[in-house]
Amino acid sequence: MLHLRLIAPPDTTDDVVRLIERTVGTTHLVVLPGAARNPVGDVVMCDVAREAGDELLTALRAAGLEETGSIAVENIDLTLSRRADKAEEEAPGEGADAVLWEHLAEATHEESTLTVTYVAFLAVATMLAACGVMLDNAILIVGAMAVGPEFGPLAGISTALVQRAPHLVWRSLWALLAGFAVAMVLTAGFSELMNVLGLFERSMVEAARPNTSFIWKPDAMSFVVAFLAGVAGTLSLTSAKSGALIGVAISVTTVPAAANAAVAFSYSDYSQTWGSVWQLLANLGGIVLAGVLTLLAQKLFWARQRRRPTSG
């Protein structure tokens, strides 16, 4: 379940309470008149089944509470209450399938911002992948995939397209493109440094590299794998099962492709460079398309769930 802590101006508290009471799947309603000091108002708290959370949050925002007061949402890990059990039974659908669009928009907004930390993670991941492709070491490649933070902007683009938020689309796209551009430039410089130190050699680029040669040889399966990973990643975000994101990260070759493109370019191997770029684009496109289609399917599913009569 979800716990909502609201601050409402005194003249709107009754309206807020009525919204909560009308929402199927709510319980444990508490009103503390005059308890809030900044902003001044009444504190209203309640618990709501996750599958009914989006409906209530949408109604509260439509009532203007985010402008005049405050809306805070927390996940409840454990609730021992018959009333809570009854609320979850009455709410349509299952909590694991529910999509909290407000939470998703907020999460992807934070993850799709071009920050120093984001660029640093992406650059380090790309450099690790560069070591992996030069040494033909699959373990280093997997490690670099896990470190890469690029799924955040990709999820941001998908969410923004479904929610028709062009500002977030451009924000996420800027973080994605600028982040990869900086990471690849830094990795090319890293490759030059490693060459001067004698740790990288041209022969390593020209070698067969059977464990990592797929990186610059994209095919239809590259897109298929990226698409499936995009579906899994989107589901992990909407269902709050973030542990699945690690599996998603090590299923796609975005970071290794960017790394190999940078290294190959530094050694003037343009065939590998372009092959890696196409691999990168295939993965990015597959993930975004999968994210959009998954979110649209979930939106349609929940629209139908809400039209069904509730139990009890």
Backbone as numpy.savetxt, mean C-alpha at the origin, in Angstrom:
# Nx Ny Nz CAx CAy CAz Cx Cy Cz
-12.80 -5.79 15.46 -13.64 -4.59 15.46 -12.77 -3.35 15.46
-13.43 -2.20 15.28 -12.77 -0.91 15.31 -13.30 -0.08 16.47
-12.43 0.72 17.05 -12.84 1.64 18.11 -12.76 3.06 17.57
-13.84 3.80 17.66 -13.88 5.19 17.20 -13.92 6.13 18.39
-13.05 7.14 18.36 -13.07 8.20 19.37 -13.31 9.51 18.63
-14.44 10.11 18.90 -14.86 11.30 18.19 -14.93 12.49 19.12
-14.62 13.66 18.59 -14.86 14.92 19.30 -15.86 15.71 18.46
-16.99 16.03 19.06 -18.07 16.70 18.34 -18.45 17.99 19.04
-18.65 19.08 18.30 -19.19 20.29 18.92 -20.53 19.96 19.60
-20.81 20.57 20.76 -22.03 20.21 21.51 -23.31 20.26 20.69
-23.40 21.18 19.75 -24.64 21.30 18.98 -24.78 20.23 17.90
-23.74 19.42 17.69 -23.82 18.35 16.69 -23.77 16.96 17.32
-23.61 16.89 18.63 -23.45 15.59 19.29 -24.65 14.68 19.06
-25.84 15.21 19.18 -27.04 14.38 18.99 -27.08 13.80 17.58
-26.70 14.60 16.58 -26.69 14.10 15.20 -25.66 12.98 15.04
-24.49 13.16 15.67 -23.44 12.14 15.59 -23.92 10.85 16.24
-24.54 10.97 17.40 -25.04 9.78 18.10 -26.10 9.07 17.26
-26.97 9.82 16.63 -28.00 9.19 15.79 -27.38 8.46 14.60
-26.31 9.04 14.01 -25.61 8.35 12.92 -25.06 7.01 13.39
-24.47 7.02 14.58 -23.90 5.78 15.12 -25.00 4.76 15.39
-26.08 5.20 16.00 -27.17 4.28 16.36 -27.85 3.71 15.12
-27.87 4.46 14.03 -28.51 3.98 12.81 -27.62 3.01 12.02
-26.34 2.99 12.33 -25.41 2.13 11.59 -25.43 0.73 12.16
-25.76 -0.23 11.34 -25.78 -1.63 11.77 -24.34 -2.07 12.06
-24.15 -2.74 13.21 -22.83 -3.23 13.56 -22.09 -2.39 14.57
-22.78 -1.41 15.20 -22.14 -0.56 16.21 -22.59 -0.98 17.61
-21.75 -0.72 18.59 -22.07 -1.04 19.98 -21.14 -0.26 20.90
-21.34 -0.43 22.21 -20.48 0.19 23.23 -20.41 1.70 23.06
-21.55 2.31 22.86 -21.62 3.77 22.66 -21.45 4.50 23.99
-20.53 5.46 24.01 -20.26 6.26 25.21 -20.24 7.73 24.81
-20.92 8.57 25.60 -20.92 10.02 25.37 -20.43 10.71 26.63
-19.38 11.53 26.48 -18.81 12.29 27.61 -18.99 13.77 27.32
-20.08 14.37 27.81 -20.36 15.79 27.51 -19.26 16.71 28.05
-18.77 17.61 27.19 -17.81 18.62 27.61 -16.44 18.10 27.98
-16.11 16.85 27.64 -14.84 16.27 28.06 -13.66 16.76 27.23
-13.90 17.20 26.02 -12.81 17.61 25.12 -12.44 19.07 25.34
-11.16 19.36 25.26 -10.66 20.72 25.46 -10.05 21.32 24.18
-9.47 20.48 23.34 -8.85 20.98 22.11 -9.05 19.98 20.99
-10.08 20.17 20.15 -11.05 21.27 20.20 -12.08 21.06 21.30
-12.74 22.13 21.68 -13.76 22.06 22.72 -14.97 21.30 22.19
-15.48 20.38 22.98 -16.66 19.65 22.55 -16.90 18.43 23.40
-17.80 17.58 22.92 -18.14 16.33 23.60 -17.34 15.19 22.99
-16.97 14.23 23.84 -16.27 13.03 23.37 -17.30 11.92 23.19
-17.30 11.35 22.00 -18.20 10.24 21.70 -17.34 9.05 21.29
-17.56 7.93 21.93 -16.80 6.72 21.62 -17.75 5.57 21.32
-17.33 4.70 20.42 -18.12 3.51 20.12 -17.21 2.48 19.47
-17.70 1.25 19.44 -17.05 0.18 18.70 -17.93 -0.17 17.52
-17.30 -0.52 16.40 -18.05 -0.85 15.19 -17.38 -2.02 14.50
-18.20 -2.94 14.00 -17.66 -4.06 13.24 -16.89 -3.53 12.04
-15.77 -4.14 11.75 -14.92 -3.65 10.66 -15.70 -3.55 9.35
-16.60 -4.51 9.10 -17.34 -4.52 7.85 -18.36 -3.39 7.76
-18.64 -2.73 8.89 -19.55 -1.58 8.87 -18.81 -0.27 9.06
-17.49 -0.35 9.24 -16.70 0.83 9.55 -16.68 1.86 8.45
-16.56 1.43 7.21 -16.46 2.39 6.11 -17.75 3.19 5.96
-18.88 2.52 6.13 -20.17 3.21 6.02 -20.29 4.30 7.08
-19.88 3.99 8.32 -19.98 4.96 9.39 -19.00 6.11 9.20
-17.78 5.80 8.81 -16.79 6.86 8.60 -17.21 7.79 7.47
-17.77 7.23 6.41 -18.25 8.05 5.31 -19.35 8.99 5.76
-20.27 8.48 6.58 -21.38 9.31 7.09 -20.87 10.41 8.01
-19.89 10.09 8.85 -19.34 11.09 9.76 -18.61 12.20 9.00
-17.88 11.82 7.98 -17.19 12.83 7.17 -18.20 13.68 6.40
-19.25 13.04 5.90 -20.28 13.80 5.18 -20.97 14.79 6.10
-21.03 14.47 7.38 -21.63 15.37 8.36 -20.68 16.51 8.75
-19.45 16.47 8.23 -18.50 17.54 8.49 -17.75 17.43 9.80
-17.77 16.25 10.42 -17.14 16.12 11.73 -15.62 16.27 11.65
-14.99 15.90 10.55 -13.55 16.06 10.44 -13.14 17.53 10.40
-14.07 18.40 9.99 -13.78 19.83 9.94 -14.07 20.51 11.27
-15.14 20.10 11.93 -15.56 20.77 13.17 -15.07 20.08 14.43
-14.64 18.83 14.30 -14.20 18.08 15.46 -13.04 17.17 15.14
-13.20 15.91 15.45 -12.11 14.96 15.23 -12.67 13.55 15.10
-11.98 12.74 14.26 -12.33 11.34 14.10 -11.04 10.53 14.22
-10.99 9.67 15.22 -9.82 8.79 15.41 -10.31 7.34 15.40
-9.53 6.48 14.73 -9.92 5.07 14.57 -8.77 4.19 15.01
-9.09 3.16 15.79 -8.10 2.20 16.25 -8.62 0.79 16.02
-7.71 -0.13 15.73 -8.08 -1.55 15.63 -8.15 -2.16 17.02
-9.14 -2.98 17.25 -9.28 -3.69 18.52 -8.83 -5.13 18.30
-7.80 -5.54 19.01 -7.29 -6.90 18.84 -8.14 -7.93 19.55
-8.73 -7.54 20.67 -9.54 -8.50 21.43 -10.70 -7.78 22.11
-11.91 -8.30 21.94 -13.09 -7.78 22.62 -13.88 -8.94 23.18
-14.08 -8.97 24.48 -14.88 -10.00 25.12 -16.22 -9.39 25.50
-17.19 -9.53 24.61 -18.48 -8.89 24.80 -19.52 -9.56 23.92
-20.64 -9.94 24.51 -21.72 -10.52 23.72 -22.31 -9.48 22.77
-22.35 -8.22 23.23 -22.88 -7.16 22.37 -21.98 -6.97 21.14
-20.67 -7.09 21.34 -19.76 -6.97 20.21 -19.97 -8.12 19.23
-20.14 -9.33 19.77 -20.40 -10.48 18.91 -21.69 -10.28 18.11
-22.70 -9.75 18.76 -23.98 -9.52 18.09 -23.83 -8.46 16.99
-23.05 -7.41 17.28 -22.84 -6.35 16.29 -22.14 -6.90 15.04
-21.17 -7.79 15.25 -20.46 -8.37 14.11 -21.36 -9.30 13.31
-22.28 -9.99 14.00 -23.22 -10.87 13.31 -24.21 -10.06 12.47
-24.61 -8.90 12.98 -25.59 -8.08 12.27 -25.00 -7.36 11.07
-23.71 -7.03 11.15 -23.08 -6.30 10.05 -22.96 -7.18 8.82
-23.11 -6.60 7.64 -23.04 -7.40 6.41 -21.62 -7.85 6.09
-21.50 -9.08 5.58 -20.19 -9.56 5.15 -19.31 -10.01 6.31
-18.03 -10.17 6.00 -17.03 -10.58 6.98 -15.99 -9.50 7.13
-15.50 -9.35 8.37 -14.53 -8.31 8.65 -13.25 -8.44 7.85
-12.81 -9.69 7.60 -11.57 -9.90 6.86 -11.67 -9.42 5.42
-12.91 -9.35 4.90 -13.11 -8.92 3.52 -13.38 -7.43 3.39
-13.56 -6.76 4.52 -13.98 -5.36 4.49 -12.86 -4.44 4.02
-13.26 -3.38 3.32 -12.32 -2.36 2.87 -12.65 -1.04 3.56
-11.68 -0.52 4.30 -11.84 0.81 4.91 -11.17 1.81 3.97
-11.96 2.43 3.13 -11.42 3.31 2.10 -10.68 4.50 2.68
-11.19 5.02 3.79 -10.52 6.16 4.42 -9.13 5.75 4.93
-9.07 4.57 5.54 -7.78 4.08 6.04 -6.83 3.79 4.89
-7.36 3.19 3.82 -6.53 2.88 2.66 -5.98 4.14 2.02
-6.83 5.14 1.88 -6.39 6.41 1.29 -5.31 7.07 2.14
-5.49 7.03 3.46 -4.51 7.64 4.36 -3.19 6.88 4.33
-3.28 5.54 4.35 -2.07 4.73 4.35 -1.27 4.90 3.06
-1.95 4.86 1.93 -1.25 5.01 0.66 -0.73 6.43 0.47
-1.42 7.41 1.06 -0.94 8.79 0.99 0.41 8.92 1.69
0.52 8.30 2.86 1.78 8.37 3.61 2.89 7.59 2.90
2.55 6.43 2.32 3.56 5.58 1.70 3.98 6.08 0.33
3.21 7.00 -0.24 3.51 7.46 -1.60 4.05 8.88 -1.62
4.69 9.28 -0.53 5.29 10.61 -0.44 6.79 10.50 -0.69
7.31 11.35 -1.52 8.75 11.34 -1.82 9.51 11.95 -0.65
10.06 11.11 0.20 10.81 11.55 1.36 12.25 11.06 1.26
13.11 11.61 2.08 14.50 11.17 2.11 14.59 9.71 2.51
13.77 9.30 3.48 13.79 7.91 3.93 13.37 6.96 2.83
12.31 7.33 2.10 11.84 6.50 0.99 12.93 6.33 -0.06
13.55 7.44 -0.46 14.61 7.38 -1.48 15.80 6.58 -0.96
16.13 6.74 0.32 17.26 6.01 0.89 17.02 4.50 0.86
15.82 4.08 1.26 15.50 2.64 1.21 15.57 2.12 -0.22
15.01 2.88 -1.16 15.00 2.43 -2.55 16.41 2.38 -3.12
17.22 3.36 -2.79 18.60 3.38 -3.28 19.42 2.23 -2.69
19.26 1.99 -1.41 20.00 0.88 -0.77 19.54 -0.46 -1.36
18.23 -0.60 -1.56 17.71 -1.84 -2.15 18.27 -2.04 -3.55
18.35 -0.96 -4.32 18.86 -1.07 -5.70 20.35 -1.41 -5.70
21.11 -0.84 -4.77 22.53 -1.17 -4.68 22.73 -2.63 -4.26
21.91 -3.10 -3.32 21.98 -4.51 -2.93 21.69 -5.41 -4.13
20.67 -5.02 -4.90 20.33 -5.80 -6.08 21.46 -5.77 -7.10
22.16 -4.63 -7.19 23.30 -4.54 -8.10 24.38 -5.55 -7.73
24.62 -5.68 -6.44 25.58 -6.70 -5.98 25.08 -8.09 -6.35
23.77 -8.28 -6.20 23.20 -9.59 -6.51 23.32 -9.96 -7.97
23.04 -9.01 -8.88 23.11 -9.34 -10.31 24.56 -9.52 -10.77
25.47 -8.75 -10.21 26.87 -8.89 -10.61 27.48 -10.20 -10.11
27.04 -10.63 -8.94 27.55 -11.89 -8.38 26.68 -13.08 -8.77
25.57 -12.80 -9.50 24.61 -13.83 -9.88 24.11 -14.58 -8.64
23.80 -13.79 -7.60 23.41 -14.35 -6.29 21.92 -14.11 -6.06
21.14 -15.18 -6.11 19.69 -15.05 -5.96 19.29 -14.60 -4.56
20.09 -14.96 -3.56 19.77 -14.59 -2.18 19.83 -13.07 -2.01
20.86 -12.45 -2.57 20.96 -10.99 -2.50 19.81 -10.32 -3.25
19.38 -10.92 -4.35 18.26 -10.38 -5.11 16.99 -10.39 -4.27
16.74 -11.50 -3.60 15.54 -11.62 -2.75 15.60 -10.60 -1.61
16.80 -10.45 -1.01 16.94 -9.47 0.06 16.67 -8.06 -0.41
17.15 -7.73 -1.59 16.92 -6.40 -2.15 15.44 -6.17 -2.42
14.75 -7.20 -2.92 13.31 -7.09 -3.17 12.56 -6.78 -1.88
12.95 -7.45 -0.79 12.26 -7.25 0.48 12.48 -5.85 1.04
13.63 -5.25 0.76 13.95 -3.91 1.28 13.22 -2.82 0.50
13.00 -3.03 -0.78 12.42 -2.00 -1.63 11.06 -1.53 -1.18
10.82 -0.20 -1.11 9.55 0.36 -0.62 8.61 0.77 -1.74
8.83 0.29 -2.97 8.11 0.83 -4.12 6.64 0.45 -4.19
6.21 -0.54 -3.39 4.80 -0.93 -3.47 3.88 0.17 -2.94
4.38 1.01 -2.04 3.56 2.09 -1.50 3.04 3.03 -2.58
3.92 3.63 -3.40 3.43 4.49 -4.48 2.57 3.75 -5.50
2.88 2.49 -5.78 2.07 1.71 -6.71 0.65 1.54 -6.17
0.55 1.23 -4.88 -0.77 1.12 -4.27 -1.47 2.47 -4.24
-0.68 3.54 -4.05 -1.26 4.88 -4.06 -1.86 5.22 -5.41
-1.18 4.85 -6.49 -1.70 5.12 -7.84 -3.00 4.35 -8.06
-3.01 3.07 -7.68 -4.22 2.25 -7.86 -5.38 2.81 -7.07
-5.15 3.15 -5.81 -6.21 3.68 -4.97 -6.73 5.00 -5.51
-5.83 5.87 -5.93 -6.22 7.18 -6.44 -7.04 7.06 -7.73
-6.67 6.11 -8.59 -7.43 5.92 -9.83 -8.84 5.44 -9.53
-8.98 4.51 -8.59 -10.31 3.99 -8.25 -11.14 5.06 -7.55
-10.51 5.84 -6.67 -11.21 6.88 -5.92 -11.31 8.19 -6.69
-10.75 8.20 -7.90 -10.77 9.39 -8.75 -10.17 10.61 -8.03
-8.95 10.41 -7.57 -8.22 11.47 -6.87 -6.96 11.80 -7.66
-7.05 12.66 -8.67 -5.89 12.94 -9.55 -4.68 13.48 -8.80
-4.91 14.24 -7.73 -3.78 14.79 -6.98 -2.92 13.67 -6.40
-3.57 12.63 -5.85 -2.81 11.51 -5.29 -2.15 10.69 -6.39
-2.77 10.62 -7.57 -2.15 9.91 -8.69 -0.81 10.54 -9.02
-0.81 11.86 -9.20 0.43 12.55 -9.57 1.45 12.51 -8.44
0.96 12.60 -7.20 1.87 12.54 -6.05 2.58 11.18 -6.00
1.80 10.12 -6.17 2.36 8.76 -6.14 3.27 8.52 -7.34
2.84 8.99 -8.51 3.64 8.80 -9.72 4.98 9.54 -9.60
4.96 10.72 -9.03 6.18 11.48 -8.82 7.12 10.75 -7.87
6.58 10.22 -6.78 7.40 9.47 -5.83 8.01 8.24 -6.49
7.23 7.58 -7.33 7.71 6.36 -7.99 8.81 6.68 -9.00
8.53 7.62 -9.91 9.48 7.92 -10.98 10.74 8.61 -10.45
10.54 9.61 -9.61 11.70 10.33 -9.06 12.52 9.41 -8.17
11.87 8.59 -7.39 12.58 7.67 -6.51 13.45 6.70 -7.29
12.88 6.09 -8.33 13.66 5.16 -9.14 14.77 5.88 -9.90
14.49 7.08 -10.38 15.52 7.83 -11.11 16.73 8.10 -10.21
16.47 8.59 -9.00 17.56 8.87 -8.07 18.29 7.59 -7.70
17.53 6.53 -7.41 18.14 5.26 -7.01 19.03 4.70 -8.12
18.58 4.81 -9.37 19.36 4.27 -10.48 20.62 5.09 -10.74
20.53 6.41 -10.60 21.71 7.25 -10.75 22.74 6.93 -9.67
22.25 6.81 -8.43 23.16 6.48 -7.33 23.78 5.10 -7.51
22.99 4.16 -8.03 23.50 2.81 -8.25 24.52 2.78 -9.37
24.32 3.59 -10.40 25.33 3.69 -11.46 26.64 4.23 -10.90
26.54 5.24 -10.02 27.74 5.76 -9.36 28.38 4.73 -8.45
27.53 3.96 -7.75 28.02 2.87 -6.89 28.77 1.83 -7.72
28.23 1.54 -8.91 28.87 0.56 -9.79 30.25 1.05 -10.24
30.34 2.35 -10.55 31.64 2.91 -10.94 32.64 2.81 -9.80
32.17 3.10 -8.59 33.06 3.01 -7.42 33.54 1.58 -7.21
32.62 0.63 -7.32 33.00 -0.78 -7.15 33.96 -1.23 -8.24
33.83 -0.66 -9.42 34.74 -0.98 -10.52 36.15 -0.46 -10.22
36.21 0.77 -9.69 37.51 1.35 -9.32 38.17 0.52 -8.23
37.39 0.01 -7.31 37.92 -0.80 -6.21 38.25 -2.23 -6.64
37.88 -2.56 -7.87 38.16 -3.90 -8.36 37.17 -4.96 -7.93
36.03 -4.53 -7.41 35.02 -5.49 -6.95 33.99 -5.81 -8.03
33.81 -4.89 -8.97 32.98 -5.13 -10.15 33.88 -5.12 -11.38
33.58 -5.98 -12.36 34.33 -6.02 -13.60 33.37 -6.17 -14.78
33.81 -5.74 -15.95 32.98 -5.87 -17.15 32.63 -7.34 -17.41
33.55 -8.23 -17.14 33.31 -9.66 -17.39 32.12 -10.17 -16.58
31.85 -9.54 -15.45 30.72 -9.96 -14.63 29.40 -9.60 -15.31
29.39 -8.47 -16.01 28.19 -8.06 -16.75 27.98 -8.95 -17.96
29.06 -9.33 -18.63 28.97 -10.11 -19.85 28.80 -11.60 -19.60
28.95 -12.04 -18.34 28.82 -13.47 -18.01 27.37 -13.94 -18.21
27.18 -15.25 -18.30 25.85 -15.82 -18.55 24.88 -15.53 -17.40
25.36 -15.62 -16.18 24.54 -15.37 -14.97 23.20 -16.12 -15.02
23.19 -17.42 -14.95 21.96 -18.20 -15.09 20.92 -17.93 -14.00
21.36 -17.52 -12.81 20.41 -17.30 -11.71 19.66 -15.98 -11.81
20.23 -15.03 -12.55 19.61 -13.70 -12.60 19.40 -13.16 -14.01
19.67 -13.96 -15.02 19.55 -13.47 -16.39 18.11 -13.12 -16.76
17.14 -13.69 -16.03 15.73 -13.40 -16.33 15.42 -11.92 -16.12
16.23 -11.23 -15.35 15.94 -9.84 -15.01 15.93 -8.96 -16.26
16.83 -9.19 -17.20 16.87 -8.35 -18.40 16.27 -9.06 -19.62
15.53 -10.14 -19.36 14.86 -10.88 -20.44 13.37 -11.02 -20.12
12.63 -9.90 -20.17 11.21 -9.96 -19.82 10.41 -10.76 -20.84
9.36 -11.41 -20.35 8.44 -12.13 -21.22 7.03 -12.00 -20.65
6.09 -12.75 -21.18 4.70 -12.66 -20.73 4.58 -13.03 -19.25
5.40 -13.97 -18.80 5.32 -14.39 -17.40 5.73 -13.27 -16.45
6.58 -12.36 -16.90 6.95 -11.23 -16.05 5.71 -10.43 -15.68
4.86 -10.18 -16.66 3.64 -9.43 -16.41 2.66 -10.23 -15.57
2.55 -11.53 -15.85 1.62 -12.38 -15.09 1.99 -12.41 -13.61
3.26 -12.62 -13.33 3.72 -12.67 -11.93 3.49 -11.33 -11.24
3.79 -10.24 -11.93 3.57 -8.91 -11.35 2.09 -8.68 -11.08
1.24 -9.12 -12.00 -0.20 -8.96 -11.83 -0.69 -9.72 -10.60
-0.28 -10.98 -10.46 -0.70 -11.78 -9.31 -0.17 -11.18 -8.01
1.07 -10.69 -8.04 1.64 -10.05 -6.85 0.87 -8.78 -6.51
0.43 -8.05 -7.53 -0.35 -6.84 -7.29 -1.69 -7.15 -6.63
-2.32 -8.24 -7.05 -3.58 -8.65 -6.42 -3.34 -8.98 -4.95
-2.30 -9.78 -4.69 -1.99 -10.17 -3.31 -1.64 -8.96 -2.45
-0.86 -8.04 -3.01 -0.47 -6.85 -2.25 -1.65 -5.97 -1.92
-2.56 -5.79 -2.87 -3.73 -4.96 -2.62 -4.63 -5.60 -1.57
-4.82 -6.91 -1.65 -5.63 -7.60 -0.66 -5.01 -7.50 0.74
-3.68 -7.54 0.80 -3.02 -7.45 2.10 -3.23 -6.07 2.72
-3.27 -5.04 1.89 -3.50 -3.68 2.41 -4.94 -3.50 2.86
-5.88 -3.95 2.06 -7.29 -3.72 2.38 -7.77 -4.59 3.52
-7.13 -5.73 3.73 -7.55 -6.62 4.81 -6.70 -6.47 6.06
-5.77 -5.52 6.04 -4.87 -5.26 7.18 -3.96 -6.45 7.48
-3.72 -7.31 6.50 -2.80 -8.44 6.67 -1.46 -8.05 6.04
-0.74 -7.16 6.71 0.47 -6.59 6.14 1.59 -7.60 5.99
1.51 -8.72 6.71 2.55 -9.72 6.60 2.69 -10.27 5.20
1.60 -10.27 4.44 1.65 -10.78 3.07 2.47 -9.89 2.15
2.72 -8.65 2.55 3.47 -7.74 1.69 4.91 -8.19 1.46
5.47 -8.93 2.43 6.83 -9.44 2.24 6.86 -10.42 1.08
5.85 -11.29 1.01 5.76 -12.22 -0.10 5.58 -11.51 -1.41
4.81 -10.43 -1.39 4.60 -9.64 -2.61 5.92 -9.02 -3.05
6.66 -8.47 -2.10 7.91 -7.77 -2.43 8.91 -8.69 -3.12
8.97 -9.94 -2.69 9.97 -10.86 -3.25 9.40 -11.65 -4.43
8.25 -11.21 -4.95 7.66 -11.88 -6.12 7.89 -11.09 -7.40
8.25 -9.83 -7.28 8.39 -8.98 -8.46 9.83 -8.49 -8.58
10.21 -8.12 -9.80 11.61 -7.77 -10.07 11.78 -6.30 -10.41
11.04 -5.45 -9.72 11.17 -4.01 -9.97 12.56 -3.51 -9.58
12.94 -3.73 -8.34 14.24 -3.25 -7.86 15.41 -3.91 -8.59
15.41 -5.25 -8.75 16.52 -5.86 -9.51 16.62 -5.36 -10.94
15.47 -5.11 -11.58 15.50 -4.60 -12.95 16.11 -3.21 -12.99
15.74 -2.36 -12.05 16.32 -1.03 -11.99 17.82 -1.11 -11.73
18.23 -2.03 -10.86 19.65 -2.18 -10.54 20.43 -2.65 -11.76
19.91 -3.65 -12.45 20.64 -4.17 -13.60 20.71 -3.15 -14.73
19.64 -2.35 -14.87 19.66 -1.30 -15.88 20.76 -0.29 -15.58
20.90 0.08 -14.30 21.92 1.06 -13.92 23.33 0.51 -14.12
23.54 -0.75 -13.69 24.87 -1.36 -13.82 25.23 -1.56 -15.28
24.30 -2.08 -16.06 24.57 -2.32 -17.47 24.85 -1.01 -18.20
24.14 0.04 -17.84 24.37 1.34 -18.46 25.76 1.86 -18.14
26.21 1.64 -16.92 27.54 2.13 -16.53 28.65 1.41 -17.30
28.34 0.20 -17.81 29.33 -0.54 -18.62 28.99 -0.48 -20.11
28.07 0.43 -20.48 27.68 0.66 -21.88 27.08 -0.58 -22.54
26.44 -1.44 -21.73 25.74 -2.60 -22.28 24.27 -2.21 -22.43
23.97 -1.58 -23.55 22.64 -1.01 -23.72 21.56 -2.06 -23.99
21.97 -3.22 -24.47 21.00 -4.30 -24.67 20.41 -4.74 -23.33
21.29 -4.97 -22.36 20.81 -5.33 -21.02 20.06 -4.16 -20.38
20.50 -2.97 -20.64 19.83 -1.80 -20.07 18.38 -1.73 -20.50
18.16 -1.83 -21.83 16.79 -1.74 -22.31 15.96 -2.94 -21.89
16.56 -4.11 -21.88 15.84 -5.29 -21.41 15.39 -5.13 -19.97
16.25 -4.59 -19.14 15.92 -4.37 -17.73 14.84 -3.31 -17.57
14.91 -2.25 -18.40 13.89 -1.19 -18.34 12.52 -1.76 -18.70
12.48 -2.60 -19.74 11.19 -3.21 -20.12 10.69 -4.13 -19.01
11.59 -4.85 -18.36 11.19 -5.68 -17.22 10.59 -4.82 -16.11
11.23 -3.69 -15.84 10.74 -2.77 -14.81 9.34 -2.26 -15.17
9.16 -1.83 -16.41 7.87 -1.29 -16.83 6.78 -2.36 -16.80
7.12 -3.58 -17.19 6.15 -4.67 -17.17 5.68 -4.95 -15.75
6.60 -4.92 -14.81 6.25 -5.16 -13.40 5.41 -4.03 -12.83
5.83 -2.80 -13.11 5.07 -1.66 -12.59 3.66 -1.64 -13.17
3.55 -1.86 -14.47 2.23 -1.86 -15.10 1.34 -2.99 -14.60
1.91 -4.17 -14.43 1.14 -5.30 -13.94 0.60 -5.08 -12.54
1.42 -4.50 -11.66 1.00 -4.26 -10.28 -0.10 -3.21 -10.23
0.05 -2.12 -10.97 -0.97 -1.07 -10.96 -2.29 -1.58 -11.52
-2.24 -2.30 -12.65 -3.46 -2.83 -13.23 -4.15 -3.79 -12.26
-3.38 -4.66 -11.63 -3.95 -5.60 -10.67 -4.57 -4.86 -9.49
-3.90 -3.83 -9.02 -4.43 -3.06 -7.89 -5.75 -2.40 -8.22
-5.83 -1.80 -9.41 -7.07 -1.13 -9.82 -8.21 -2.14 -9.94
-7.97 -3.25 -10.63 -9.02 -4.24 -10.82 -9.46 -4.88 -9.50
-8.51 -5.12 -8.60 -8.84 -5.70 -7.30 -9.70 -4.75 -6.48
-9.33 -3.48 -6.45 -10.10 -2.50 -5.70 -11.49 -2.30 -6.30
-11.60 -2.30 -7.62 -12.91 -2.18 -8.24 -13.78 -3.38 -7.91
-13.19 -4.57 -7.92 -13.94 -5.78 -7.57 -14.42 -5.72 -6.12
-13.55 -5.26 -5.22 -13.95 -5.15 -3.82 -15.03 -4.10 -3.63
-14.94 -3.01 -4.37 -15.95 -1.96 -4.28 -17.30 -2.48 -4.73
-17.33 -3.23 -5.82 -18.57 -3.81 -6.33 -19.12 -4.84 -5.35
-18.24 -5.65 -4.79 -18.66 -6.68 -3.84 -19.34 -6.07 -2.62
-18.74 -5.00 -2.07 -19.31 -4.40 -0.88 -20.57 -3.60 -1.18
-20.67 -3.08 -2.38 -21.93 -2.42 -2.75 -23.07 -3.42 -2.74
-22.81 -4.64 -3.20 -23.83 -5.68 -3.19 -24.10 -6.17 -1.78
-23.05 -6.26 -0.96 -23.23 -6.71 0.42 -24.15 -5.77 1.20
-23.98 -4.48 0.97 -24.79 -3.51 1.69 -26.25 -3.53 1.30
-26.53 -4.00 0.09 -27.92 -4.07 -0.35 -28.65 -5.29 0.18
-27.87 -6.24 0.73 -28.51 -7.44 1.27 -29.13 -7.14 2.63
-30.24 -7.80 2.97 -30.83 -7.62 4.31 -29.92 -8.16 5.38
-29.83 -7.44 6.50 -28.95 -7.87 7.58 -29.65 -8.88 8.46
-28.86 -9.68 9.17 -29.41 -10.70 10.05 -29.91 -10.08 11.34
-30.73 -10.83 12.06 -31.22 -10.36 13.35 -32.40 -9.48 13.17
